[in-house]
Coordinates of C-alpha atoms in Angstrom, one line a residue:
Chain A
M1 CA 0.0 0.0 0.0
T2 CA 1.4 3.3 -1.1
M3 CA 1.4 6.5 0.7
L4 CA -1.1 7.9 -2.0
D5 CA -3.5 4.8 -1.2
I6 CA -3.5 5.8 2.4
L7 CA -4.4 9.5 1.5
Y8 CA -7.1 8.3 -0.6
I9 CA -8.5 6.0 2.2
V10 CA -8.3 8.8 4.7
A11 CA -10.0 11.3 2.4
A12 CA -12.8 8.9 1.7
I13 CA -13.4 8.1 5.4
G14 CA -13.3 11.7 6.0
T15 CA -15.8 12.6 3.4
I16 CA -18.1 9.8 4.7
I17 CA -17.8 11.0 8.1
W18 CA -18.5 14.6 7.1
I19 CA -21.6 13.6 5.1
A20 CA -22.7 11.3 8.1
L21 CA -22.5 14.5 10.4
D22 CA -24.7 16.3 8.2
P23 CA -28.1 15.3 10.1
L24 CA -26.7 16.7 13.2
T25 CA -27.3 20.3 11.9
Q26 CA -31.0 19.4 11.4
P27 CA -33.2 20.1 14.5
G28 CA -35.1 17.1 14.0
F29 CA -32.2 14.9 14.4
Q30 CA -30.9 16.8 17.3
K31 CA -34.2 16.4 19.1
L32 CA -34.1 12.7 18.2
L33 CA -30.6 12.4 19.8
F34 CA -31.8 14.2 22.8
R35 CA -34.9 12.2 23.1
I36 CA -32.7 9.0 23.3
F37 CA -30.4 10.3 25.9
I38 CA -33.0 12.0 28.2
Q39 CA -34.1 8.4 28.9
L40 CA -31.0 8.3 31.2
Y41 CA -32.8 10.7 33.7
P42 CA -35.2 9.4 36.0
P43 CA -38.9 9.6 34.8
S44 CA -40.0 12.2 37.3
Y45 CA -37.2 14.4 36.5
R46 CA -37.9 14.2 32.8
Q47 CA -41.6 14.8 33.5
E48 CA -40.9 18.1 35.4
H49 CA -38.0 19.4 33.5
G50 CA -38.0 17.7 29.9
V51 CA -39.6 20.5 28.2
E52 CA -37.2 23.1 29.6
L53 CA -34.1 21.1 29.0
I54 CA -35.1 20.4 25.3
Q55 CA -35.8 24.2 24.9
I56 CA -32.4 25.2 26.1
Y57 CA -30.6 22.4 24.2
L58 CA -32.3 23.0 20.8
S59 CA -31.6 26.9 21.1
A60 CA -27.9 26.2 22.0
C61 CA -27.7 23.8 19.0
Q62 CA -29.3 26.4 16.7
Q63 CA -26.8 29.0 18.0
A64 CA -23.8 26.6 17.4
V65 CA -25.0 25.9 13.9
E66 CA -25.2 29.6 13.2
E67 CA -21.8 30.5 14.8
Y68 CA -19.6 27.6 14.0
G69 CA -21.4 25.5 11.3
K70 CA -21.3 21.7 11.5
L71 CA -18.5 21.2 13.7
G72 CA -19.7 23.7 16.2
V73 CA -23.0 21.7 16.5
V74 CA -21.2 18.4 16.6
W75 CA -19.0 19.6 19.6
R76 CA -22.2 20.9 21.3
V77 CA -24.3 17.8 20.9
I78 CA -21.4 15.5 22.0
G79 CA -20.6 17.7 25.0
D80 CA -24.3 18.0 26.0
I81 CA -24.9 14.4 25.6
A82 CA -21.8 13.4 27.5
G83 CA -22.7 15.9 30.4
M84 CA -26.3 14.4 30.6
S85 CA -24.9 11.1 30.9
I86 CA -22.7 12.2 33.7
D87 CA -25.5 14.3 35.4
A88 CA -28.0 11.4 35.2
I89 CA -25.8 9.2 37.3
P90 CA -26.6 10.9 40.7
L91 CA -30.1 11.5 39.8
R92 CA -30.8 7.8 39.0
Y93 CA -28.7 6.9 42.3
N94 CA -31.2 9.1 44.2
Q95 CA -34.0 7.5 42.5
V96 CA -32.9 4.0 43.6
K97 CA -32.2 5.3 47.3
K98 CA -35.8 6.8 47.2
A99 CA -37.1 3.4 46.0
Y100 CA -36.1 1.8 49.0
S101 CA -37.2 4.5 51.4
S102 CA -40.7 5.3 50.3
A103 CA -43.7 3.7 48.8
K104 CA -44.1 6.5 46.2
G105 CA -40.5 6.0 44.9
K106 CA -40.9 2.4 44.9
S107 CA -43.9 2.7 42.5
E108 CA -41.9 5.2 40.4
F109 CA -39.0 2.8 40.1
N110 CA -41.2 -0.2 39.3
N111 CA -43.0 1.8 36.6
T112 CA -39.9 2.5 34.6
L113 CA -40.8 -0.8 32.7
S114 CA -44.3 -2.5 32.7
P115 CA -44.3 -6.2 34.0
S116 CA -44.4 -7.5 30.6
Q117 CA -41.3 -5.5 29.6
Q118 CA -39.6 -6.5 32.8
K119 CA -40.2 -10.1 32.0
T120 CA -38.8 -9.6 28.5
A121 CA -35.7 -7.7 29.6
I122 CA -35.2 -10.6 32.2
S123 CA -35.6 -13.2 29.4
L124 CA -33.3 -11.3 27.1
I125 CA -30.6 -11.2 30.0
I126 CA -31.0 -14.8 30.7
I127 CA -30.7 -15.9 27.0
G128 CA -27.8 -13.4 26.4
T129 CA -26.0 -14.8 29.5
S130 CA -26.6 -18.3 28.4
F131 CA -25.5 -17.7 24.9
L132 CA -22.2 -16.2 26.1
G133 CA -21.8 -19.3 28.5
I134 CA -22.4 -21.7 25.5
V135 CA -19.8 -19.8 23.3
A136 CA -17.3 -19.7 26.1
S137 CA -17.8 -23.4 26.9
I138 CA -17.4 -24.4 23.0
V139 CA -14.2 -22.4 22.8
A140 CA -12.7 -23.9 26.0
I141 CA -13.7 -27.5 24.9
T142 CA -12.3 -27.0 21.5
E143 CA -9.1 -25.5 23.0
S144 CA -8.6 -28.3 25.3
V145 CA -9.3 -31.0 22.6
T146 CA -7.1 -29.6 19.8
L147 CA -4.7 -27.8 22.0
A148 CA -5.2 -24.7 20.0
S149 CA -7.7 -21.9 20.2
P150 CA -10.5 -22.3 17.5
V151 CA -10.5 -18.5 17.1
M152 CA -7.8 -15.9 17.3
R153 CA -7.9 -14.0 20.6
A154 CA -11.0 -16.0 22.3
S155 CA -11.1 -13.6 25.3
F156 CA -11.7 -10.5 22.6
L157 CA -14.5 -12.5 21.0
I158 CA -16.3 -13.2 24.4
L159 CA -15.8 -9.6 25.3
G160 CA -17.0 -8.4 21.8
I161 CA -20.1 -10.6 22.1
T162 CA -20.8 -9.3 25.7
M163 CA -20.7 -5.6 24.6
A164 CA -22.9 -6.3 21.5
I165 CA -25.5 -8.0 23.9
L166 CA -25.2 -5.1 26.4
T167 CA -25.6 -2.5 23.7
I168 CA -28.6 -4.3 22.1
L169 CA -30.2 -4.4 25.5
I170 CA -29.6 -0.8 26.3
L171 CA -30.9 0.3 22.9
L172 CA -34.1 -1.8 23.4
W173 CA -34.5 -0.3 26.8
M174 CA -34.2 3.0 25.2
I175 CA -36.7 2.4 22.5
V176 CA -39.3 1.0 24.9
S177 CA -38.9 3.8 27.2
I178 CA -39.3 6.4 24.3
R179 CA -42.4 4.6 23.1
N180 CA -43.8 4.8 26.6
R181 CA -43.0 8.5 27.3
K182 CA -43.8 10.7 24.4
T183 CA -45.2 13.6 26.5
I184 CA -42.0 15.4 27.4
F185 CA -41.4 16.4 23.7
L186 CA -44.8 18.2 23.5
D187 CA -44.9 22.0 24.6
S188 CA -45.7 22.4 28.1
N189 CA -49.2 23.7 27.1
E190 CA -49.9 20.7 25.2
L191 CA -48.9 18.1 28.0
P192 CA -52.0 15.9 28.8
Q193 CA -53.9 16.0 32.0
P194 CA -52.4 13.8 34.8
D195 CA -55.2 11.3 34.6
N196 CA -54.5 10.5 31.0
D197 CA -51.1 9.0 32.0
K198 CA -52.4 5.8 33.5
R199 CA -49.0 3.9 33.4
N200 CA -47.4 6.5 36.1
P201 CA -50.2 8.0 37.8
G202 CA -49.3 11.0 39.8
Y203 CA -46.3 12.4 37.7
G204 CA -48.4 15.1 36.4
N205 CA -49.1 16.6 39.9
R206 CA -45.5 17.3 40.5
K207 CA -45.1 21.1 40.3
Chain B
M1 CA -38.7 32.7 61.2
A2 CA -36.0 31.7 63.6
N3 CA -34.3 29.9 60.8
N4 CA -34.4 33.1 58.6
T5 CA -32.6 35.1 61.2
K6 CA -30.0 32.6 61.7
W7 CA -29.2 32.3 57.8
N8 CA -26.0 33.8 56.9
P9 CA -25.1 34.1 53.2
W10 CA -21.5 33.7 54.2
D11 CA -22.1 30.2 55.5
E12 CA -23.1 29.3 51.6
L13 CA -19.7 30.0 50.5
P14 CA -17.8 29.0 48.5
I15 CA -20.4 28.4 45.8
P16 CA -19.7 26.7 42.5
P17 CA -18.5 29.0 39.6
V18 CA -21.7 28.3 37.5
M19 CA -23.9 29.4 40.4
L20 CA -22.1 32.6 40.6
Y21 CA -22.3 33.2 37.0
I22 CA -26.0 32.4 37.0
L23 CA -26.4 34.9 39.9
V24 CA -24.5 37.5 38.2
A25 CA -26.1 37.0 34.8
L26 CA -29.5 37.4 36.4
F27 CA -28.6 40.7 38.0
G28 CA -31.2 43.4 37.5
R29 CA -33.1 41.3 34.9
D30 CA -35.3 38.0 34.5
L31 CA -34.0 35.6 31.9
H32 CA -34.9 32.1 30.7
G33 CA -32.6 29.1 30.6
Y34 CA -31.1 29.7 27.3
G35 CA -30.9 33.5 28.0
I36 CA -28.8 32.8 31.1
M37 CA -26.6 30.4 28.9
K38 CA -25.8 33.2 26.4
Q39 CA -25.3 35.8 29.0
I40 CA -22.8 33.6 30.9
E41 CA -21.0 33.1 27.7
E42 CA -21.0 37.0 27.2
D43 CA -19.9 37.8 30.6
T44 CA -17.1 35.2 31.2
G45 CA -16.4 33.4 27.8
T46 CA -17.3 30.2 29.5
R47 CA -19.7 27.8 27.5
V48 CA -22.0 26.1 30.0
R49 CA -23.3 22.8 29.1
T50 CA -27.2 22.4 29.0
G51 CA -27.4 19.8 31.6
T52 CA -24.9 21.4 34.0
L53 CA -26.8 24.8 33.7
H54 CA -30.2 23.3 34.3
K55 CA -29.0 21.1 37.2
N56 CA -27.7 24.2 38.9
L57 CA -30.9 26.2 38.2
V58 CA -33.0 23.5 39.7
K59 CA -30.6 23.5 42.8
M60 CA -30.8 27.2 43.0
V61 CA -34.4 27.3 43.0
E62 CA -34.6 24.6 45.7
K63 CA -32.3 26.5 47.8
G64 CA -34.4 29.6 47.4
W65 CA -31.9 31.7 45.6
L66 CA -33.8 31.8 42.4
E67 CA -37.5 31.8 41.7
N68 CA -39.8 31.3 38.6
C69 CA -41.5 34.5 37.2
P70 CA -43.7 35.4 34.4
P71 CA -42.0 36.5 31.3
P72 CA -41.6 40.1 30.5
K73 CA -44.2 41.7 28.2
T74 CA -41.3 42.6 25.7
A75 CA -40.6 38.7 25.1
D76 CA -41.7 37.4 21.7
S77 CA -44.3 34.8 21.3
D78 CA -41.5 31.8 21.3
D79 CA -40.0 33.3 24.6
Q80 CA -43.5 33.7 26.2
R81 CA -43.5 29.7 26.6
R82 CA -40.2 29.5 28.4
K83 CA -39.7 29.3 32.1
Y84 CA -38.2 32.6 33.5
Y85 CA -35.9 33.1 36.5
R86 CA -35.4 35.8 39.0
V87 CA -33.0 36.3 41.8
T88 CA -34.6 36.3 45.3
G89 CA -33.5 38.5 48.2
K90 CA -31.6 35.3 49.5
G91 CA -30.0 34.8 46.1
S92 CA -28.7 38.4 46.0
K93 CA -27.2 38.4 49.5
V94 CA -25.3 35.0 48.4
R95 CA -24.2 36.8 45.2
N96 CA -22.9 40.0 47.1
A97 CA -21.0 37.8 49.6
A98 CA -19.5 35.6 46.9
L99 CA -18.4 38.8 45.0
S100 CA -17.0 40.6 48.1
Q101 CA -15.1 37.4 48.7
M102 CA -13.8 37.4 45.2
N103 CA -13.0 41.2 45.5
K104 CA -10.9 40.4 48.6
L105 CA -9.0 37.8 46.8
V106 CA -8.3 40.3 44.1
G107 CA -7.1 42.6 46.9
I108 CA -4.7 39.9 47.9
A109 CA -3.6 39.4 44.4
H110 CA -2.2 42.9 44.5
R111 CA 0.4 42.2 47.3
P112 CA 3.9 42.9 46.2
G113 CA 5.1 39.3 45.9
L114 CA 2.0 37.7 44.6
S115 CA 1.4 40.5 42.0
K116 CA 4.9 39.8 40.7
L117 CA 4.1 36.2 40.6
I118 CA 1.0 36.8 38.8
L119 CA 2.8 39.1 36.3
K120 CA 5.4 36.4 35.6
L121 CA 2.6 33.6 35.2
Q122 CA 0.9 36.0 32.5
G123 CA 4.5 36.3 30.8
V124 CA 4.5 40.1 31.2
I125 CA 7.7 40.0 33.2

């Protein structure tokens, strides 16, 4: 491979990344990303502050696009999303702590997923873990019989599968959560009355 | 009432820089979240992340340093739907205390040895 080939590859990858980043300048896509990552916050926090958070975030993104273009908004979105992920940790921790100290908190914690979704999630975790165990056993048995590993770097394979399963589980959980809670992306004056939210009664009363 | 008389703004110090920026940004005016963010950027050159700003706003409302208020009449229709913030009396006292402390620090920075060190760090001398 010559230096020129490497240059072509770098240029091609750069162009693809540049084109792929284009949707980030669109408010719809920025909103979608925010919608996914806001699921990291506890439901009560989302219900109370989701509308305001998205207003600030979208205005900031718009400003970044106007001032710095595509790279500015990429930087803004990445920074905001990374910050949200970090900020959500203590809030989630407090939610779990509250769940063990009050009946209201317990109901909120349990309502994050419906009973059928909880069963599905547990089944997926069991299937995933069993699958990993089976793959690890096959690799170990083959290795002991043939005195050579059937795959290069078996530990990396297991780690890769674990990461893939975890990623799929997190994505599934996020998709399910988004489907359950669309209200935060409406304007505050369009929010439904508290009684309309049958899955999580009482959230609408927090003011 | 007894708690109010005992409360001392100096006990709240030191406060995180973002909180001080917010209190200064809201000096003499009511602003919405994004307005505060822009004002901080203008005042200090610091770009605050959405989550960080909002987390601090919520904390400050809980502490009673800020309160929500109706949008000003001059705000456009888009801004009318936003949540506006105003500094309370308690918040003003904390801001003044924090600024006094900072002023004192600036005074200390003028001490002969220290000012020389600062100038050296800045590459002036």
